[in-house]
Coordinates of C-alpha atoms (C1' of nucleotides) in Angstrom, one line a residue:
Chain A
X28 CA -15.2 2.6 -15.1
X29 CA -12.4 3.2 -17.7
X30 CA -13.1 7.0 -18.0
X31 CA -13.6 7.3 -14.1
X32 CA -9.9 5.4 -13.1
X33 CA -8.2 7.4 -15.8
X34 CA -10.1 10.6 -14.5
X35 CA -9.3 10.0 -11.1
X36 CA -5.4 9.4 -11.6
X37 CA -5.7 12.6 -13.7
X38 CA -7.1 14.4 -10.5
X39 CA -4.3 13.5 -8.8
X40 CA -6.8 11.2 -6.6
X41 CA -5.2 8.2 -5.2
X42 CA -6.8 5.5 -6.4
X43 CA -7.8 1.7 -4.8
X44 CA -7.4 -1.2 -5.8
X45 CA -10.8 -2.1 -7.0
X46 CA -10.9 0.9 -9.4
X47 CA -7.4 -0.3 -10.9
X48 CA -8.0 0.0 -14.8
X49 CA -6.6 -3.5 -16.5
X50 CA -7.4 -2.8 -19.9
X51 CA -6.8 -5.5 -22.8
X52 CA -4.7 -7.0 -20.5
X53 CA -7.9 -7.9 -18.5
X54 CA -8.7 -10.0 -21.1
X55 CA -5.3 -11.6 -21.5
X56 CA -5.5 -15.9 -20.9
X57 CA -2.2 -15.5 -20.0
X58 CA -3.0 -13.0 -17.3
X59 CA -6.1 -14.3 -15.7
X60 CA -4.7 -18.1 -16.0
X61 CA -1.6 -16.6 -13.6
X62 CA -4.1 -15.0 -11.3
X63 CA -6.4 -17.9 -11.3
X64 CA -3.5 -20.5 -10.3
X65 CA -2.7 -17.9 -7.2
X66 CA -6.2 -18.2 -6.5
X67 CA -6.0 -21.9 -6.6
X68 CA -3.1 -22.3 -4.5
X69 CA -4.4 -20.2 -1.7
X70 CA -7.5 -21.9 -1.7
X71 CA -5.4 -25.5 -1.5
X72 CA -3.6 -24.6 1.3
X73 CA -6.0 -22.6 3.6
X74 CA -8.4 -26.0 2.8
X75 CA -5.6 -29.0 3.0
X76 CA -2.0 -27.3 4.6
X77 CA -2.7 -29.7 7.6
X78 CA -2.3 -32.6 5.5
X79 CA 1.2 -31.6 4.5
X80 CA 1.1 -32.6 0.8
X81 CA 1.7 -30.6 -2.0
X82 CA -0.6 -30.6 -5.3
X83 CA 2.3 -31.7 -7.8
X84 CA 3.3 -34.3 -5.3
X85 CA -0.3 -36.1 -4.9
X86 CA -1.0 -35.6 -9.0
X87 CA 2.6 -37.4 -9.5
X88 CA 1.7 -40.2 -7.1
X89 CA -2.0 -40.9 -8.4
X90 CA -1.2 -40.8 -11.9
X91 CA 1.6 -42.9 -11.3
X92 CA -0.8 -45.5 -9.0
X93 CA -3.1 -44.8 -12.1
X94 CA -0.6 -46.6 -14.6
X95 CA 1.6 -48.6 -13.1
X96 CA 4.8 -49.1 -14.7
X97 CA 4.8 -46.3 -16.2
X98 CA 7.8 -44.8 -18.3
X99 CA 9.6 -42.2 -16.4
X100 CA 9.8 -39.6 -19.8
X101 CA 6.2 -40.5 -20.9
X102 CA 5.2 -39.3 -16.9
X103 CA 6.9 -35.9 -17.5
X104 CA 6.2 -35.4 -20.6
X105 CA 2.1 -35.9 -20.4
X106 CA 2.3 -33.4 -16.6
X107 CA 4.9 -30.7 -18.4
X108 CA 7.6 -31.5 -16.2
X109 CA 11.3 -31.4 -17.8
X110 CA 12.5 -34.7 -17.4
X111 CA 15.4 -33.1 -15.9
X112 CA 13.3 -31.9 -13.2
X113 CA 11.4 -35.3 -12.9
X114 CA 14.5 -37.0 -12.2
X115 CA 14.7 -35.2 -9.1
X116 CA 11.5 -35.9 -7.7
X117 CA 11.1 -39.5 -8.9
X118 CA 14.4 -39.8 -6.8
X119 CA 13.0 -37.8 -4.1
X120 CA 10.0 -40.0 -3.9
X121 CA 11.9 -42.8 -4.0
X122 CA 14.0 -41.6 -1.0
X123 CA 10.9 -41.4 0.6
X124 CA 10.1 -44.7 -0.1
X125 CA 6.9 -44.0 -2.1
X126 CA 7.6 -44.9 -5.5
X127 CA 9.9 -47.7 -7.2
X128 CA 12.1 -47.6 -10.0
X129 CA 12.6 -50.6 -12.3
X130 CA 14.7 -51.0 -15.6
X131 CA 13.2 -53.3 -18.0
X132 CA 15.2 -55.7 -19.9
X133 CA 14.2 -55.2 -22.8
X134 CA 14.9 -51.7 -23.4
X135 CA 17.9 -50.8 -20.4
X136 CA 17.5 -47.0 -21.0
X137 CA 14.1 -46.8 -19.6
X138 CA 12.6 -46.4 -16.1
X139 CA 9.5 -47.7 -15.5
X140 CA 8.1 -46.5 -12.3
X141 CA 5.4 -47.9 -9.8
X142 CA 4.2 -47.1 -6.1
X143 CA 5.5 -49.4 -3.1
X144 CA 3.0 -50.4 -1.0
X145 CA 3.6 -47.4 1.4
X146 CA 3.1 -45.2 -1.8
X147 CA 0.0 -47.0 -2.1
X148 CA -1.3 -46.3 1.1
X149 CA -0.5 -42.5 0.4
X150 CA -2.6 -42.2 -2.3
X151 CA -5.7 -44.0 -1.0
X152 CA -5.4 -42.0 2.2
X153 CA -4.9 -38.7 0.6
X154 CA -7.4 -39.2 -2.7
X155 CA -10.5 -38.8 -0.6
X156 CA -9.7 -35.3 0.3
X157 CA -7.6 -34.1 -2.1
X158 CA -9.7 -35.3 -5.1
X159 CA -12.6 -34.1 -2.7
X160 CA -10.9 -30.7 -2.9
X161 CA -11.2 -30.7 -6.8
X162 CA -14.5 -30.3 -6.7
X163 CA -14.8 -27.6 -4.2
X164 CA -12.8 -25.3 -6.7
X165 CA -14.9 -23.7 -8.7
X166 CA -17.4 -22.3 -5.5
X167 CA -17.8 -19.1 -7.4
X168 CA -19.5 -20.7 -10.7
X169 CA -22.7 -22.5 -11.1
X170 CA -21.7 -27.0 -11.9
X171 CA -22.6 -25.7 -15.2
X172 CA -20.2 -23.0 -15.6
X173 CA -17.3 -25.1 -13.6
X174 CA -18.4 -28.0 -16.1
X175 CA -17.9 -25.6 -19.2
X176 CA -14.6 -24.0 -18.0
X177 CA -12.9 -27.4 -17.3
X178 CA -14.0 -28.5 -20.9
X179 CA -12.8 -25.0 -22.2
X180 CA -9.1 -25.3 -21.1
X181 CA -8.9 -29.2 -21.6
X182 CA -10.2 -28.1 -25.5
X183 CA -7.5 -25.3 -25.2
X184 CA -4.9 -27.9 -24.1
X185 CA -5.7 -30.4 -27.3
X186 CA -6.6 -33.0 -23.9
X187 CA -10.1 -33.3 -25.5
X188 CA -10.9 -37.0 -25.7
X189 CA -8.0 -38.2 -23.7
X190 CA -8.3 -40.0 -20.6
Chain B
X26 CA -9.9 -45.9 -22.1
X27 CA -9.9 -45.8 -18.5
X28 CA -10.0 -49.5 -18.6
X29 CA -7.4 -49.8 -21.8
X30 CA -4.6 -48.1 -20.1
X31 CA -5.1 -49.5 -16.8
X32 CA -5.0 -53.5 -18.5
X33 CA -2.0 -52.9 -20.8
X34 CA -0.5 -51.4 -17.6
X35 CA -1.0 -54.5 -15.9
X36 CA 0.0 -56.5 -19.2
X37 CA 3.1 -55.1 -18.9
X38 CA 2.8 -52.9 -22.2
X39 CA 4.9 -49.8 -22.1
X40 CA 2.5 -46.8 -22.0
X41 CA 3.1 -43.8 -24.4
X42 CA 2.0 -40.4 -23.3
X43 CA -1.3 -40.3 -25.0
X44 CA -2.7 -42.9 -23.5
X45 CA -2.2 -42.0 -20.3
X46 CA -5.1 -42.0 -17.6
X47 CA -5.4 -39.1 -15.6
X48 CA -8.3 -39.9 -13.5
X49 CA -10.1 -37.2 -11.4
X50 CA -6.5 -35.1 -11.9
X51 CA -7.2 -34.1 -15.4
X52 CA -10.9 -32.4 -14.0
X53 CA -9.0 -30.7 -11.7
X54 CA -9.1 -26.7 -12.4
X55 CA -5.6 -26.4 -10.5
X56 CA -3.9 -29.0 -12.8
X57 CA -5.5 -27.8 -16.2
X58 CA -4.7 -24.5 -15.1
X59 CA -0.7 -25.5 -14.8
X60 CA -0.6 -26.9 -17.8
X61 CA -2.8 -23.9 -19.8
X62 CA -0.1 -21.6 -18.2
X63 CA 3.1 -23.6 -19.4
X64 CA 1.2 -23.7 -22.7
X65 CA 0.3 -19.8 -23.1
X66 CA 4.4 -19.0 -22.0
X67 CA 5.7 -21.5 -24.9
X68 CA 3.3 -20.3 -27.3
X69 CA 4.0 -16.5 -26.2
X70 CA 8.2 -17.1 -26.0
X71 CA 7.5 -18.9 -29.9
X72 CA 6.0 -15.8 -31.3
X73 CA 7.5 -12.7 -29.1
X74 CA 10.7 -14.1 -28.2
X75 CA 12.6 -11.9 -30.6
X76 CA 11.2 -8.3 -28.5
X77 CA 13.3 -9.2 -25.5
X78 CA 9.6 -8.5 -23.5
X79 CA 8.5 -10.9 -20.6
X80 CA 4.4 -10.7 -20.2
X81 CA 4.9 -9.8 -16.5
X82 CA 7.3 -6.7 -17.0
X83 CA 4.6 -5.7 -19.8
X84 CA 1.8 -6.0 -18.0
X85 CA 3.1 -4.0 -15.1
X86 CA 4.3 -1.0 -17.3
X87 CA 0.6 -1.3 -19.2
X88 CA -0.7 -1.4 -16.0
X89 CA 1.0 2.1 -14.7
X90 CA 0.6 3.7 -18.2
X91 CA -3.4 3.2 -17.8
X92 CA -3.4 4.2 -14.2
X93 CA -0.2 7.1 -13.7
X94 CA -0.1 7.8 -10.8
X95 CA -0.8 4.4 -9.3
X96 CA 0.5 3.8 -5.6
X97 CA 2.6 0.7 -5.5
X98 CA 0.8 -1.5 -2.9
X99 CA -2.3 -1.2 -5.0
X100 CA -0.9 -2.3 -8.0
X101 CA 1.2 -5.2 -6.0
X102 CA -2.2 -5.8 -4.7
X103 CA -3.6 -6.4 -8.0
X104 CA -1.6 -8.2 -9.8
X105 CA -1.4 -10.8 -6.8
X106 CA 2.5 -9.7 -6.5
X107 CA 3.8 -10.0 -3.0
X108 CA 4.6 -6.3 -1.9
X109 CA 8.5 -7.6 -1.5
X110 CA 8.8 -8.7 -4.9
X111 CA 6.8 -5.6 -6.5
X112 CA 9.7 -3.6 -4.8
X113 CA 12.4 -5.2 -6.4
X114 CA 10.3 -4.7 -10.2
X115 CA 10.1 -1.4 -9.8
X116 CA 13.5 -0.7 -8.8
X117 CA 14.4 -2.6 -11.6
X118 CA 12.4 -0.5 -14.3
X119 CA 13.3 2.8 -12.5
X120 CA 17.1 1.4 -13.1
X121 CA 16.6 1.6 -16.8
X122 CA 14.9 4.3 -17.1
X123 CA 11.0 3.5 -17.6
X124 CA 9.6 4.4 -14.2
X125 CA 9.4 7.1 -12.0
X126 CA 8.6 6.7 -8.4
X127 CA 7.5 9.6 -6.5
X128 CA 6.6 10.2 -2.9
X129 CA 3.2 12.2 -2.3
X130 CA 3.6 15.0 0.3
X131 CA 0.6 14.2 2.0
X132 CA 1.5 10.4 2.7
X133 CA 5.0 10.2 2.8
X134 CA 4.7 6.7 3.3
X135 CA 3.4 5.7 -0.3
X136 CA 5.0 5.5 -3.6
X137 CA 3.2 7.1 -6.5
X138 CA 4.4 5.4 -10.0
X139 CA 4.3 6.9 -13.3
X140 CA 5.7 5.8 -16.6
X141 CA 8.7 7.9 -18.1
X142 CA 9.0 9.1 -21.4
X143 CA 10.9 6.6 -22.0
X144 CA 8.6 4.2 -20.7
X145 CA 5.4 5.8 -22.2
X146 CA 7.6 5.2 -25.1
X147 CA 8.4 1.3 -24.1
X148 CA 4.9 0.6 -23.9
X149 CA 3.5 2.0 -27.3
X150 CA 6.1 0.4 -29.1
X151 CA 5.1 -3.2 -27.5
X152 CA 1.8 -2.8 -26.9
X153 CA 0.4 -3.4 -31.0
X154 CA 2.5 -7.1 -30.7
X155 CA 1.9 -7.3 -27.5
X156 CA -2.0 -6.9 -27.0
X157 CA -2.0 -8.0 -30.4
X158 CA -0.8 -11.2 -29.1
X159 CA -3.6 -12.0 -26.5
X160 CA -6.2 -12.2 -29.4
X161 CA -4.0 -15.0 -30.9
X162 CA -3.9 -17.1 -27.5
X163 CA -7.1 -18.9 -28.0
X164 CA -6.1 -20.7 -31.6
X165 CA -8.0 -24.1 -30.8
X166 CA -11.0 -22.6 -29.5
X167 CA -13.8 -20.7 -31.2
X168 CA -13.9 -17.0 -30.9
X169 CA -17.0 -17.4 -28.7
X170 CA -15.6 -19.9 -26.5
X171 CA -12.7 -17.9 -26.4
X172 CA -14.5 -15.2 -24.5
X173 CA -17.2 -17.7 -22.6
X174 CA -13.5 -19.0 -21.4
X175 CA -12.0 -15.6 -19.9
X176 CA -15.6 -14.9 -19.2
X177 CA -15.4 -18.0 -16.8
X178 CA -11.6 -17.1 -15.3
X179 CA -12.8 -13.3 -14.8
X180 CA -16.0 -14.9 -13.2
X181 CA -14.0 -17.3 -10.5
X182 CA -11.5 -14.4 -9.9
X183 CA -14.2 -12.3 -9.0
X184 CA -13.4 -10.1 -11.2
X185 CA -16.6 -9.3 -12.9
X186 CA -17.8 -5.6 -13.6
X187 CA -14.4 -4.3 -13.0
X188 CA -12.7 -2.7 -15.8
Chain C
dT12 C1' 23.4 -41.4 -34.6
dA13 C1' 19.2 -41.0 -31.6
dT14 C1' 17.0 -41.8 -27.2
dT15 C1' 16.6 -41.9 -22.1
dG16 C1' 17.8 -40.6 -18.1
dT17 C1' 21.2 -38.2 -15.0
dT18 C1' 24.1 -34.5 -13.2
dA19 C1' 25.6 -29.9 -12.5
dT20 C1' 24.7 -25.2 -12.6
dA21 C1' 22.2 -21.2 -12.5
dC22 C1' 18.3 -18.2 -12.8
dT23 C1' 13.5 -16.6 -11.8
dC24 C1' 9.8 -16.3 -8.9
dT25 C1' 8.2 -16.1 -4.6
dA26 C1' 7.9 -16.4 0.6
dT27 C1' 9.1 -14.8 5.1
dA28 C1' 10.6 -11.9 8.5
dA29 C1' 12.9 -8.1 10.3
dC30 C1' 13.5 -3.3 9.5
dT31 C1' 12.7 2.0 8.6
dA32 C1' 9.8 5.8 8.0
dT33 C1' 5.6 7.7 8.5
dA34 C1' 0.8 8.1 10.1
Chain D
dT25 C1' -0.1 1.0 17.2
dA26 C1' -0.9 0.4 12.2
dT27 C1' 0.5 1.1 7.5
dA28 C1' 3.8 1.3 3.3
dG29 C1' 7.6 0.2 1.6
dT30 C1' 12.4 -1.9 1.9
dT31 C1' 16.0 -5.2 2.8
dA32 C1' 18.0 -9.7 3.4
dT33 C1' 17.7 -14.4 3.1
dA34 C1' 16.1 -18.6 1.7
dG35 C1' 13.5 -22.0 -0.9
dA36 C1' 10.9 -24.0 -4.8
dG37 C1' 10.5 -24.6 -9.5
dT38 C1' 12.5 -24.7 -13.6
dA39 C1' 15.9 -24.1 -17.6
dT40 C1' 20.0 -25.4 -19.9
dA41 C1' 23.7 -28.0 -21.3
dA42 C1' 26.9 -31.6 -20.9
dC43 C1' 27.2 -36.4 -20.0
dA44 C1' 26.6 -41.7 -19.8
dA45 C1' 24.4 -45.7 -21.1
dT46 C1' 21.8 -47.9 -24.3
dA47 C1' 19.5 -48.7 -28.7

DNA sequence: TATTGTTATACTCTATAACTATA
DNA sequence: TATAGTTATAGAGTATAACAATA
């Protein structure tokens, strides 16, 4: 195939898209990981748009109803969100009455944050298919191979062992 | 440690990152994808910073140097870049010099890309770092789960048997 | 002096839709 | 009428830096 697209564009033949030559970048992680999150996001909306929710919004929510009281910096820091940017939509849940903010006495610069019991309710309406969704990912591979490429990127990410 | 963070949670013990649960969120493909991307940027802005290169523009000028010729939807098409936005690119690189867009007599409609000199030029003086680069992502895994990994990403972006 | 969160600002990426030219 | 590319506009996500409160 790498002879014939290079062939082709010498012959002045226009190619398509399925004949595009990648080369080495083909093989970049960096390169298929952005494709592959594209991929992902179309399939989450054409499967859950109607729900109006957005994947960062539920994973905020349900890790937070997964450790309540949980310090604001630690929250960003374990999803890769600049606390900066967290601030933001911390407040913006909070606006949305969904999640509560409360400074501990011990230690005033912290925020720890829980759900409200309407941020509750979100979650436990929302888990079933979201989480539900998770699985349906991977269609293309085998359990196996969705199995093995979940392990691969949590080894990649050092998240081996963690909860 | 499901159970562990959960109780010191409800004992009130401040969490710190590492032991924080993710649930059914830290299976999910879209999540561990997010995070593997953030990771691959940092790693690639600690080591290439200093070439003043961003992986898209490279890709993009590899991308046209492999296939000259290339009409612009096709490649927008490929590389999952809107149509709009691939536009905007490739005025860009034509501004400073490394493309050249021509329009094909026979379809007047299309846009045939080619690198210039100057661009050939761009991309053979980036591409040893650069490609050198992609074989230097995958650190914390083996070299053969390295490739069972983009074997696995190729595999879910249907991208098998193309080049 | 270091940590935690906040505010302000700006930039990149991307989406959408309307538009032009061509087929 | 459909296709390819362009333009204009807006929004989301994120980065940076300066800042305040607290330790």
């Amino acid at each position: 195939m790498t002879a014939t697209a290079t062939q082709d564009q010498a012959a002045g033949v226009p190619d398509e898209v399925g004949s595009l030559e990648l080369g080495q970048i083909g093989q970049s992680l960096g390169f298929l990981l952005r494709l592959s999150q594209i991929e992902i996001f179309e399939m989450f909306y054409r499967a859950l748009s109607r729900y109006d929710m957005k994947p960062g919004e539920f994973s905020i929510l349900y890790v937070i109803h997964l450790n309540p009281g949980v310090r604001q910096g630690a929250l960003a820091e374990r999803l890769m969100i600049k606390r900066a940017h967290m601030t933001k939509l911390i407040r913006l849940y909070e606006g949305r009455g969904l999640v509560a903010r409360t400074i501990p006495e011990d230690n005033r610069r912290t925020v720890h944050l829980h759900l409200t019991d309407e941020g509750e309710r979100f979650v436990s309406e929302n888990a079933r298919v979201f989480l539900g969704y998770i699985h349906q990912e991977t269609d293309r591979l085998t359990p196996a191979e969705a199995d093995e490429l979940t392990r691969l990127l949590r080894k990649f990410l050092g998240l081996e062992g963690t909860p």
